[in-house]
Amino acid sequence: MRKSTTSCLCHILVCLCFIQRCYGASHHIPADKVTIAKNQTKLANGETEVHHRPKRGWIWNQFFVLEEHIGPDTQYVGKLHSNSDKGDGSVRYILSGEGAGSIFIINEVTGDIHATESLDRERKAHYVLHAQAFDRNTEKPLEPKSEFIIKVQDINDNAPTFPDGPFVAAVPEMSGVGTSVYQVTATDADDPTYGNSARVVYSILQGQPYFSVDPKTGVIRTALANMDREAREHYAVVIQAKDMAGSVGGLSGSTTINITLTDVNDNPPKFPQKNYQLYVPESAQVGKPVGKIKANDEDLGVNAEIKYSIINSEGAAMFSINTDRETREGIISLKKPLNYERKKTYTLQIEGVNSHLEPLFSYLGPFKDTATLKITVGDVDEPPVFSMDYYIMDIYENARIGREVGAVTARDPDSKNSHVRYFIDHSEHSDKYFNIDMDSGVIKTTQSLDREDMPWHNITVIASEVDNPSLLSHVPVTVQVLDVNDNPPEINKDKEVIVCESSRPGQVIQTMTAVDKDDFANGQRFSFALPSGVPVNPNFTLKDNEDNTASIITRRRQFSRIVQELYELPIVVWDGGEPALSGTSTLTLRVCPCQRNGRVQTCQDERGLLSSAGLSTGALIAILLCIVILLAIVVLFITLRRSKKEPLVISEEDVRENVVTYDDEGGGEEDTEAFDIITLRNPAAAEELKFRRDIRPEAARQRGQNRGCHSPPELNQVDVQEFINQRLVEADMDTSGPPYDSLQTYAYEGQMSPTGSISSLDSPGTHSEQDYNYLDDWGPEFQKLAELYVEDTDVAESDVAVAVTVAT
């Protein structure tokens, strides 16, 4: 029918084209009356040439081909025809594009198209081809190349499928009818826009009467109310999908949905029985489990959790119950010690309640249950019981050996009341300071006690029954040793006492404290003083501050480390005990050079020089070895020189009668120690009489202080003369010198120089406006000069000048 319709349309179109041509030829208009219009060209001879618009000459409809064609012959698709084709075979039709020449072939003469293969719409739904007509004689195209489509028409050749099946779903138990469980969706490869080949309808094959499925959407719902998980938990539901809207002849596919009922708390806990019995010996330990009980719950997870409790006061006072999360058992523990002699039975009312409740199922009843537990206490032979959990006793440290400290008591808690004996556990302490009476429990001393050595003693007393010695009880006993004033106080010598060379009279150099090994209830009280019956110390004195401290105060001005480095100061200190004890401690005071702010510059022992330098033993050995080698070289050199210059005749003249002259040039202002003849004398005796020549005479300084800063030059000169005479007497009385005379020269300027003296002795004795504090920054070489120039205001400049002149 389709073929015949196409053929008729082609014939009609051919006739219309023929009539149009004839009509155009018969209605010819003369050239002189034709107006040149569009698509016309005026020629040179006055004629016009009409350009006719080419019209499409193809004649066909959209082509269709049925999929899955089965048969020995090729399937006819359609016909191509051009209006230029007169039917004489002069037109040749050419087909190109998708499947041309293989799937689709064309008759070049007639234009008929056939499909040589069976086509599958699901693989390819349409093909795009191109057609063209040529003049067979001239091979010129009669029609332009045109595109057309061949569509594959669908048939119902694909069944619905569930690509992701089988499926797993869950729904709470006890759900209402119509509760949505899961939605399945089937797919059909057929054309959904053509017919009913892809229109799917769902139905349930297995799972009724528990579940149902919506035919259009595939939603699975519960169909039965109050499905109980405890009765049945798993369901296998089979769903079918059928195309052609479920009509006869449609294709179908199926899948399985495994549905599980999830648990809800719809079952209360239940004890298997209402009455239980339990035996517990009275020796059971407090806090330890003594029994267990369990209620059953058919639910799962948190819905089956049970909380146990003892609801009667009698049982709750002696026992406690806790829930074991893994086994869901109630563990019963002892809260207080049992005593068979006091109470032999206990009754416990135990309740088990679900921890997580669901209000939707409250109508099913109370989610709890109770049971009765009767506990019987068993009689056990118990060890002795002390009257106290621990004992604290005290005794004075001067108590005699065998003095009673205290007593412990214990009794047999059993009804037979066996006799008890006592022992001291000496395994903990090797020193046995105490013993105990076996029958009475009285503790006494076995050694002298010293609180300062051990103020507390911890012992353990053991009690056992005479009838059953294996039953033992232990109790700790603490003995405190009370203090007696039996230790004298001492001066705290933690810090070294330093005395600055520039100290002044009345200056506090250090505050001392005392220590006492004894213990005073109201705090330690100390008093300090210098020893009585000894000469007054000319250098230092002591002041009791009456606050358990004492201050050491200097009594004179300035100290010299070279003259005397160490001083000893005995101090007596009393405590405030009954009776009061005293002790004498000797302090060592070290003289050190200090800056003006009192900070010590350097004051260390010569013995510590090497250690402070950080030299190792190997380095010291290497240094000593080098020194020995150098000494050996020097001795060898001197020996060689003497051997060369030794005279042939030795003079017998006594060299001691010769006058020895020393041409020694002074070192200038920085040379504070000139050559001293004492170095040629006996070294042992010289050490005793050695004195510094760079210090001012004590007598001259004291007179200068008494006279004031404006003393006349004559008085200062007399002081120098006295100083020279004093040195002369010292030289005459010096027994440590050699048995010959030595020349000692003291240069004195005199008084009658007509030019006047250039010495500062004759300078006006006025205060200087110069600030000499900068001398502290010049280094240790100017330290002595700084001390002399920075004296108190009561020292005159004339005295300083005398001291500098004599030292020079």
mmCIF file of N, CA and C in Angstrom, residues 447-555:
data_model
loop_
_atom_site.group_PDB
_atom_site.id
_atom_site.type_symbol
_atom_site.label_atom_id
_atom_site.label_comp_id
_atom_site.label_asym_id
_atom_site.label_seq_id
_atom_site.Cartn_x
_atom_site.Cartn_y
_atom_site.Cartn_z
ATOM 1 N N GLN A 447 65.704 0.654 122.619
ATOM 2 C CA GLN A 447 66.916 1.437 122.363
ATOM 3 C C GLN A 447 66.620 2.912 122.666
ATOM 4 N N SER A 448 67.704 3.674 122.769
ATOM 5 C CA SER A 448 67.555 5.113 122.967
ATOM 6 C C SER A 448 67.059 5.745 121.672
ATOM 7 N N LEU A 449 66.179 6.711 121.808
ATOM 8 C CA LEU A 449 65.581 7.377 120.651
ATOM 9 C C LEU A 449 66.172 8.773 120.495
ATOM 10 N N ASP A 450 66.393 9.147 119.260
ATOM 11 C CA ASP A 450 66.929 10.473 118.950
ATOM 12 C C ASP A 450 66.017 11.102 117.892
ATOM 13 N N ARG A 451 65.351 12.183 118.285
ATOM 14 C CA ARG A 451 64.419 12.806 117.360
ATOM 15 C C ARG A 451 65.134 13.378 116.141
ATOM 16 N N GLU A 452 66.347 13.917 116.348
ATOM 17 C CA GLU A 452 67.075 14.490 115.236
ATOM 18 C C GLU A 452 67.517 13.420 114.239
ATOM 19 N N ASP A 453 67.658 12.215 114.693
ATOM 20 C CA ASP A 453 68.045 11.123 113.807
ATOM 21 C C ASP A 453 66.821 10.511 113.126
ATOM 22 N N MET A 454 65.751 10.271 113.855
ATOM 23 C CA MET A 454 64.543 9.671 113.298
ATOM 24 C C MET A 454 63.353 10.161 114.116
ATOM 25 N N PRO A 455 62.611 11.142 113.608
ATOM 26 C CA PRO A 455 61.499 11.683 114.395
ATOM 27 C C PRO A 455 60.259 10.803 114.399
ATOM 28 N N TRP A 456 60.116 9.905 113.423
ATOM 29 C CA TRP A 456 58.940 9.043 113.334
ATOM 30 C C TRP A 456 59.387 7.597 113.162
ATOM 31 N N HIS A 457 58.648 6.704 113.790
ATOM 32 C CA HIS A 457 58.885 5.260 113.658
ATOM 33 C C HIS A 457 57.569 4.604 113.259
ATOM 34 N N ASN A 458 57.606 3.859 112.183
ATOM 35 C CA ASN A 458 56.421 3.140 111.700
ATOM 36 C C ASN A 458 56.642 1.645 111.893
ATOM 37 N N ILE A 459 55.774 1.030 112.654
ATOM 38 C CA ILE A 459 55.872 -0.409 112.908
ATOM 39 C C ILE A 459 54.535 -1.038 112.585
ATOM 40 N N THR A 460 54.526 -2.344 112.427
ATOM 41 C CA THR A 460 53.313 -3.111 112.141
ATOM 42 C C THR A 460 53.141 -4.168 113.228
ATOM 43 N N VAL A 461 51.975 -4.178 113.848
ATOM 44 C CA VAL A 461 51.656 -5.142 114.906
ATOM 45 C C VAL A 461 50.763 -6.226 114.316
ATOM 46 N N ILE A 462 51.067 -7.471 114.636
ATOM 47 C CA ILE A 462 50.319 -8.629 114.136
ATOM 48 C C ILE A 462 49.584 -9.259 115.314
ATOM 49 N N ALA A 463 48.318 -9.605 115.075
ATOM 50 C CA ALA A 463 47.501 -10.292 116.087
ATOM 51 C C ALA A 463 47.051 -11.627 115.513
ATOM 52 N N SER A 464 47.121 -12.669 116.309
ATOM 53 C CA SER A 464 46.702 -14.007 115.873
ATOM 54 C C SER A 464 45.937 -14.685 116.998
ATOM 55 N N GLU A 465 45.048 -15.595 116.617
ATOM 56 C CA GLU A 465 44.286 -16.360 117.605
ATOM 57 C C GLU A 465 45.116 -17.538 118.102
ATOM 58 N N VAL A 466 44.930 -17.839 119.361
ATOM 59 C CA VAL A 466 45.653 -18.978 119.948
ATOM 60 C C VAL A 466 45.154 -20.285 119.341
ATOM 61 N N ASP A 467 43.825 -20.395 119.122
ATOM 62 C CA ASP A 467 43.266 -21.639 118.592
ATOM 63 C C ASP A 467 43.581 -21.832 117.115
ATOM 64 N N ASN A 468 43.757 -20.729 116.364
ATOM 65 C CA ASN A 468 44.039 -20.836 114.932
ATOM 66 C C ASN A 468 45.109 -19.801 114.584
ATOM 67 N N PRO A 469 46.395 -20.139 114.792
ATOM 68 C CA PRO A 469 47.466 -19.138 114.565
ATOM 69 C C PRO A 469 47.604 -18.704 113.115
ATOM 70 N N SER A 470 47.013 -19.434 112.178
ATOM 71 C CA SER A 470 47.149 -19.040 110.774
ATOM 72 C C SER A 470 46.318 -17.811 110.427
ATOM 73 N N LEU A 471 45.335 -17.488 111.277
ATOM 74 C CA LEU A 471 44.523 -16.304 111.032
ATOM 75 C C LEU A 471 45.217 -15.096 111.650
ATOM 76 N N LEU A 472 45.673 -14.189 110.805
ATOM 77 C CA LEU A 472 46.449 -13.045 111.261
ATOM 78 C C LEU A 472 45.752 -11.748 110.870
ATOM 79 N N SER A 473 45.946 -10.744 111.698
ATOM 80 C CA SER A 473 45.492 -9.393 111.409
ATOM 81 C C SER A 473 46.660 -8.443 111.617
ATOM 82 N N HIS A 474 46.731 -7.391 110.804
ATOM 83 C CA HIS A 474 47.811 -6.416 110.862
ATOM 84 C C HIS A 474 47.235 -5.030 111.092
ATOM 85 N N VAL A 475 47.968 -4.233 111.856
ATOM 86 C CA VAL A 475 47.567 -2.862 112.089
ATOM 87 C C VAL A 475 48.826 -1.991 112.112
ATOM 88 N N PRO A 476 48.823 -0.822 111.445
ATOM 89 C CA PRO A 476 49.981 0.069 111.485
ATOM 90 C C PRO A 476 50.002 0.889 112.769
ATOM 91 N N VAL A 477 51.204 1.056 113.330
ATOM 92 C CA VAL A 477 51.402 1.848 114.537
ATOM 93 C C VAL A 477 52.495 2.875 114.232
ATOM 94 N N THR A 478 52.189 4.149 114.448
ATOM 95 C CA THR A 478 53.136 5.242 114.213
ATOM 96 C C THR A 478 53.540 5.830 115.551
ATOM 97 N N VAL A 479 54.857 5.863 115.820
ATOM 98 C CA VAL A 479 55.384 6.404 117.076
ATOM 99 C C VAL A 479 56.119 7.702 116.738
ATOM 100 N N GLN A 480 55.686 8.787 117.374
ATOM 101 C CA GLN A 480 56.327 10.089 117.194
ATOM 102 C C GLN A 480 57.286 10.352 118.346
ATOM 103 N N VAL A 481 58.510 10.687 118.012
ATOM 104 C CA VAL A 481 59.524 11.000 119.021
ATOM 105 C C VAL A 481 59.454 12.504 119.293
ATOM 106 N N LEU A 482 59.110 12.860 120.536
ATOM 107 C CA LEU A 482 58.973 14.261 120.912
ATOM 108 C C LEU A 482 60.334 14.866 121.196
ATOM 109 N N ASP A 483 60.453 16.151 120.955
ATOM 110 C CA ASP A 483 61.742 16.819 121.028
ATOM 111 C C ASP A 483 62.092 17.218 122.460
ATOM 112 N N VAL A 484 63.385 17.138 122.753
ATOM 113 C CA VAL A 484 63.973 17.646 123.993
ATOM 114 C C VAL A 484 65.136 18.546 123.585
ATOM 115 N N ASN A 485 65.312 19.683 124.282
ATOM 116 C CA ASN A 485 66.374 20.622 123.924
ATOM 117 C C ASN A 485 67.728 20.038 124.337
ATOM 118 N N ASP A 486 68.309 19.279 123.427
ATOM 119 C CA ASP A 486 69.587 18.616 123.704
ATOM 120 C C ASP A 486 70.643 18.935 122.648
ATOM 121 N N ASN A 487 70.427 19.923 121.815
ATOM 122 C CA ASN A 487 71.394 20.303 120.785
ATOM 123 C C ASN A 487 71.638 21.806 120.873
ATOM 124 N N PRO A 488 72.912 22.235 121.053
ATOM 125 C CA PRO A 488 73.196 23.674 121.099
ATOM 126 C C PRO A 488 73.063 24.277 119.706
ATOM 127 N N PRO A 489 72.747 25.560 119.632
ATOM 128 C CA PRO A 489 72.647 26.204 118.312
ATOM 129 C C PRO A 489 74.021 26.466 117.708
ATOM 130 N N GLU A 490 74.053 26.687 116.425
ATOM 131 C CA GLU A 490 75.284 26.958 115.702
ATOM 132 C C GLU A 490 75.035 28.100 114.711
ATOM 133 N N ILE A 491 76.140 28.789 114.393
ATOM 134 C CA ILE A 491 76.063 29.853 113.395
ATOM 135 C C ILE A 491 75.951 29.229 111.999
ATOM 136 N N ASN A 492 75.074 29.754 111.206
ATOM 137 C CA ASN A 492 74.915 29.280 109.838
ATOM 138 C C ASN A 492 76.074 29.790 108.986
ATOM 139 N N LYS A 493 76.901 28.852 108.498
ATOM 140 C CA LYS A 493 78.108 29.200 107.748
ATOM 141 C C LYS A 493 77.962 28.901 106.266
ATOM 142 N N ASP A 494 76.775 29.087 105.761
ATOM 143 C CA ASP A 494 76.570 28.792 104.342
ATOM 144 C C ASP A 494 77.320 29.767 103.441
ATOM 145 N N LYS A 495 77.426 31.027 103.867
ATOM 146 C CA LYS A 495 78.078 32.038 103.031
ATOM 147 C C LYS A 495 79.402 32.473 103.642
ATOM 148 N N GLU A 496 80.373 32.776 102.791
ATOM 149 C CA GLU A 496 81.664 33.275 103.246
ATOM 150 C C GLU A 496 81.545 34.758 103.595
ATOM 151 N N VAL A 497 82.163 35.143 104.712
ATOM 152 C CA VAL A 497 82.107 36.524 105.166
ATOM 153 C C VAL A 497 83.251 37.288 104.495
ATOM 154 N N ILE A 498 82.918 38.325 103.768
ATOM 155 C CA ILE A 498 83.873 39.120 103.021
ATOM 156 C C ILE A 498 83.985 40.505 103.668
ATOM 157 N N VAL A 499 85.224 40.956 103.883
ATOM 158 C CA VAL A 499 85.495 42.286 104.422
ATOM 159 C C VAL A 499 86.212 43.082 103.340
ATOM 160 N N CYS A 500 85.622 44.175 102.947
ATOM 161 C CA CYS A 500 86.245 45.010 101.920
ATOM 162 C C CYS A 500 87.423 45.790 102.527
ATOM 163 N N GLU A 501 88.457 45.965 101.725
ATOM 164 C CA GLU A 501 89.620 46.706 102.202
ATOM 165 C C GLU A 501 89.270 48.164 102.526
ATOM 166 N N SER A 502 88.262 48.672 101.843
ATOM 167 C CA SER A 502 87.883 50.072 102.063
ATOM 168 C C SER A 502 86.768 50.222 103.079
ATOM 169 N N SER A 503 86.591 49.230 103.959
ATOM 170 C CA SER A 503 85.520 49.304 104.957
ATOM 171 C C SER A 503 85.758 50.472 105.912
ATOM 172 N N ARG A 504 84.664 50.976 106.476
ATOM 173 C CA ARG A 504 84.717 52.111 107.385
ATOM 174 C C ARG A 504 84.250 51.679 108.766
ATOM 175 N N PRO A 505 84.583 52.396 109.775
ATOM 176 C CA PRO A 505 84.125 52.046 111.127
ATOM 177 C C PRO A 505 82.595 52.125 111.219
ATOM 178 N N GLY A 506 82.026 51.145 111.884
ATOM 179 C CA GLY A 506 80.584 51.089 112.051
ATOM 180 C C GLY A 506 79.851 50.509 110.859
ATOM 181 N N GLN A 507 80.547 49.994 109.881
ATOM 182 C CA GLN A 507 79.901 49.457 108.687
ATOM 183 C C GLN A 507 79.512 47.995 108.921
ATOM 184 N N VAL A 508 78.256 47.635 108.576
ATOM 185 C CA VAL A 508 77.777 46.255 108.679
ATOM 186 C C VAL A 508 78.271 45.489 107.467
ATOM 187 N N ILE A 509 79.054 44.481 107.729
ATOM 188 C CA ILE A 509 79.617 43.726 106.605
ATOM 189 C C ILE A 509 78.792 42.481 106.298
ATOM 190 N N GLN A 510 78.082 41.943 107.287
ATOM 191 C CA GLN A 510 77.230 40.780 107.000
ATOM 192 C C GLN A 510 76.319 40.523 108.199
ATOM 193 N N THR A 511 75.129 39.995 107.899
ATOM 194 C CA THR A 511 74.161 39.607 108.927
ATOM 195 C C THR A 511 74.134 38.088 109.029
ATOM 196 N N MET A 512 74.317 37.581 110.250
ATOM 197 C CA MET A 512 74.435 36.145 110.472
ATOM 198 C C MET A 512 73.134 35.598 111.056
ATOM 199 N N THR A 513 72.874 34.321 110.759
ATOM 200 C CA THR A 513 71.749 33.586 111.334
ATOM 201 C C THR A 513 72.272 32.326 112.007
ATOM 202 N N ALA A 514 71.418 31.693 112.786
ATOM 203 C CA ALA A 514 71.796 30.491 113.525
ATOM 204 C C ALA A 514 70.869 29.350 113.156
ATOM 205 N N VAL A 515 71.331 28.150 113.367
ATOM 206 C CA VAL A 515 70.544 26.940 113.127
ATOM 207 C C VAL A 515 70.597 26.085 114.381
ATOM 208 N N ASP A 516 69.505 25.334 114.574
ATOM 209 C CA ASP A 516 69.407 24.451 115.747
ATOM 210 C C ASP A 516 68.675 23.199 115.316
ATOM 211 N N LYS A 517 69.219 22.049 115.606
ATOM 212 C CA LYS A 517 68.604 20.785 115.228
ATOM 213 C C LYS A 517 67.329 20.513 116.012
ATOM 214 N N ASP A 518 67.166 21.156 117.154
ATOM 215 C CA ASP A 518 65.969 20.928 117.963
ATOM 216 C C ASP A 518 64.759 21.592 117.327
ATOM 217 N N ASP A 519 63.597 21.141 117.799
ATOM 218 C CA ASP A 519 62.339 21.667 117.285
ATOM 219 C C ASP A 519 61.631 22.428 118.390
ATOM 220 N N PHE A 520 61.238 23.665 118.099
ATOM 221 C CA PHE A 520 60.556 24.492 119.079
ATOM 222 C C PHE A 520 59.123 24.709 118.605
ATOM 223 N N ALA A 521 58.206 24.502 119.534
ATOM 224 C CA ALA A 521 56.792 24.594 119.180
ATOM 225 C C ALA A 521 56.415 25.998 118.733
ATOM 226 N N ASN A 522 56.938 26.999 119.378
ATOM 227 C CA ASN A 522 56.581 28.379 119.069
ATOM 228 C C ASN A 522 57.630 29.071 118.192
ATOM 229 N N GLY A 523 58.481 28.342 117.554
ATOM 230 C CA GLY A 523 59.516 28.930 116.709
ATOM 231 C C GLY A 523 60.820 29.082 117.468
ATOM 232 N N GLN A 524 61.903 29.051 116.751
ATOM 233 C CA GLN A 524 63.226 29.167 117.345
ATOM 234 C C GLN A 524 63.519 30.619 117.722
ATOM 235 N N ARG A 525 64.164 30.791 118.877
ATOM 236 C CA ARG A 525 64.558 32.123 119.364
ATOM 237 C C ARG A 525 66.038 32.075 119.715
ATOM 238 N N PHE A 526 66.837 32.949 119.081
ATOM 239 C CA PHE A 526 68.279 32.946 119.264
ATOM 240 C C PHE A 526 68.726 34.342 119.732
ATOM 241 N N SER A 527 69.806 34.341 120.532
ATOM 242 C CA SER A 527 70.473 35.582 120.929
ATOM 243 C C SER A 527 71.972 35.401 120.699
ATOM 244 N N PHE A 528 72.656 36.503 120.360
ATOM 245 C CA PHE A 528 74.049 36.436 119.942
ATOM 246 C C PHE A 528 74.889 37.402 120.790
ATOM 247 N N ALA A 529 76.184 37.059 120.966
ATOM 248 C CA ALA A 529 77.127 37.936 121.670
ATOM 249 C C ALA A 529 78.532 37.446 121.399
ATOM 250 N N LEU A 530 79.507 38.339 121.634
ATOM 251 C CA LEU A 530 80.902 37.928 121.564
ATOM 252 C C LEU A 530 81.283 37.244 122.869
ATOM 253 N N PRO A 531 82.261 36.360 122.859
ATOM 254 C CA PRO A 531 82.629 35.637 124.085
ATOM 255 C C PRO A 531 83.094 36.622 125.168
ATOM 256 N N SER A 532 82.655 36.349 126.371
ATOM 257 C CA SER A 532 83.109 37.152 127.516
ATOM 258 C C SER A 532 84.405 36.570 128.062
ATOM 259 N N GLY A 533 85.209 37.384 128.705
ATOM 260 C CA GLY A 533 86.477 36.912 129.273
ATOM 261 C C GLY A 533 87.618 36.927 128.292
ATOM 262 N N VAL A 534 87.423 37.471 127.110
ATOM 263 C CA VAL A 534 88.502 37.566 126.134
ATOM 264 C C VAL A 534 88.698 39.042 125.822
ATOM 265 N N PRO A 535 89.896 39.436 125.388
ATOM 266 C CA PRO A 535 90.139 40.849 125.077
ATOM 267 C C PRO A 535 89.173 41.351 124.007
ATOM 268 N N VAL A 536 88.930 42.629 124.074
ATOM 269 C CA VAL A 536 88.028 43.243 123.112
ATOM 270 C C VAL A 536 88.653 43.164 121.714
ATOM 271 N N ASN A 537 87.853 42.710 120.761
ATOM 272 C CA ASN A 537 88.335 42.595 119.388
ATOM 273 C C ASN A 537 88.495 44.002 118.806
ATOM 274 N N PRO A 538 89.724 44.391 118.397
ATOM 275 C CA PRO A 538 89.918 45.763 117.898
ATOM 276 C C PRO A 538 89.387 45.958 116.489
ATOM 277 N N ASN A 539 89.059 44.876 115.791
ATOM 278 C CA ASN A 539 88.680 44.990 114.397
ATOM 279 C C ASN A 539 87.173 44.921 114.172
ATOM 280 N N PHE A 540 86.493 44.070 114.915
ATOM 281 C CA PHE A 540 85.080 43.827 114.650
ATOM 282 C C PHE A 540 84.313 43.791 115.961
ATOM 283 N N THR A 541 83.023 44.062 115.862
ATOM 284 C CA THR A 541 82.104 43.915 116.987
ATOM 285 C C THR A 541 80.829 43.277 116.467
ATOM 286 N N LEU A 542 79.922 42.875 117.362
ATOM 287 C CA LEU A 542 78.713 42.138 117.013
ATOM 288 C C LEU A 542 77.505 42.830 117.611
ATOM 289 N N LYS A 543 76.438 42.934 116.827
ATOM 290 C CA LYS A 543 75.191 43.525 117.294
ATOM 291 C C LYS A 543 74.068 42.513 117.151
ATOM 292 N N ASP A 544 73.376 42.207 118.284
ATOM 293 C CA ASP A 544 72.216 41.318 118.262
ATOM 294 C C ASP A 544 71.011 42.123 117.790
ATOM 295 N N ASN A 545 70.425 41.721 116.658
ATOM 296 C CA ASN A 545 69.281 42.439 116.094
ATOM 297 C C ASN A 545 67.964 42.065 116.750
ATOM 298 N N GLU A 546 67.997 41.071 117.679
ATOM 299 C CA GLU A 546 66.818 40.609 118.417
ATOM 300 C C GLU A 546 65.718 40.105 117.485
ATOM 301 N N ASP A 547 66.087 39.630 116.332
ATOM 302 C CA ASP A 547 65.131 38.990 115.421
ATOM 303 C C ASP A 547 65.734 37.699 114.868
ATOM 304 N N ASN A 548 66.492 37.005 115.750
ATOM 305 C CA ASN A 548 67.176 35.763 115.401
ATOM 306 C C ASN A 548 68.303 35.988 114.403
ATOM 307 N N THR A 549 68.782 37.238 114.308
ATOM 308 C CA THR A 549 69.937 37.532 113.455
ATOM 309 C C THR A 549 70.898 38.440 114.224
ATOM 310 N N ALA A 550 72.133 38.476 113.755
ATOM 311 C CA ALA A 550 73.159 39.336 114.337
ATOM 312 C C ALA A 550 73.978 39.926 113.207
ATOM 313 N N SER A 551 74.442 41.168 113.407
ATOM 314 C CA SER A 551 75.212 41.869 112.388
ATOM 315 C C SER A 551 76.661 42.014 112.831
ATOM 316 N N ILE A 552 77.598 41.740 111.928
ATOM 317 C CA ILE A 552 79.033 41.929 112.169
ATOM 318 C C ILE A 552 79.396 43.331 111.690
ATOM 319 N N ILE A 553 80.020 44.143 112.582
ATOM 320 C CA ILE A 553 80.303 45.548 112.308
ATOM 321 C C ILE A 553 81.808 45.776 112.472
ATOM 322 N N THR A 554 82.373 46.548 111.552
ATOM 323 C CA THR A 554 83.799 46.873 111.636
ATOM 324 C C THR A 554 84.020 47.972 112.686
ATOM 325 N N ARG A 555 85.199 47.904 113.307
ATOM 326 C CA ARG A 555 85.535 48.885 114.345
ATOM 327 C C ARG A 555 86.636 49.854 113.904
#
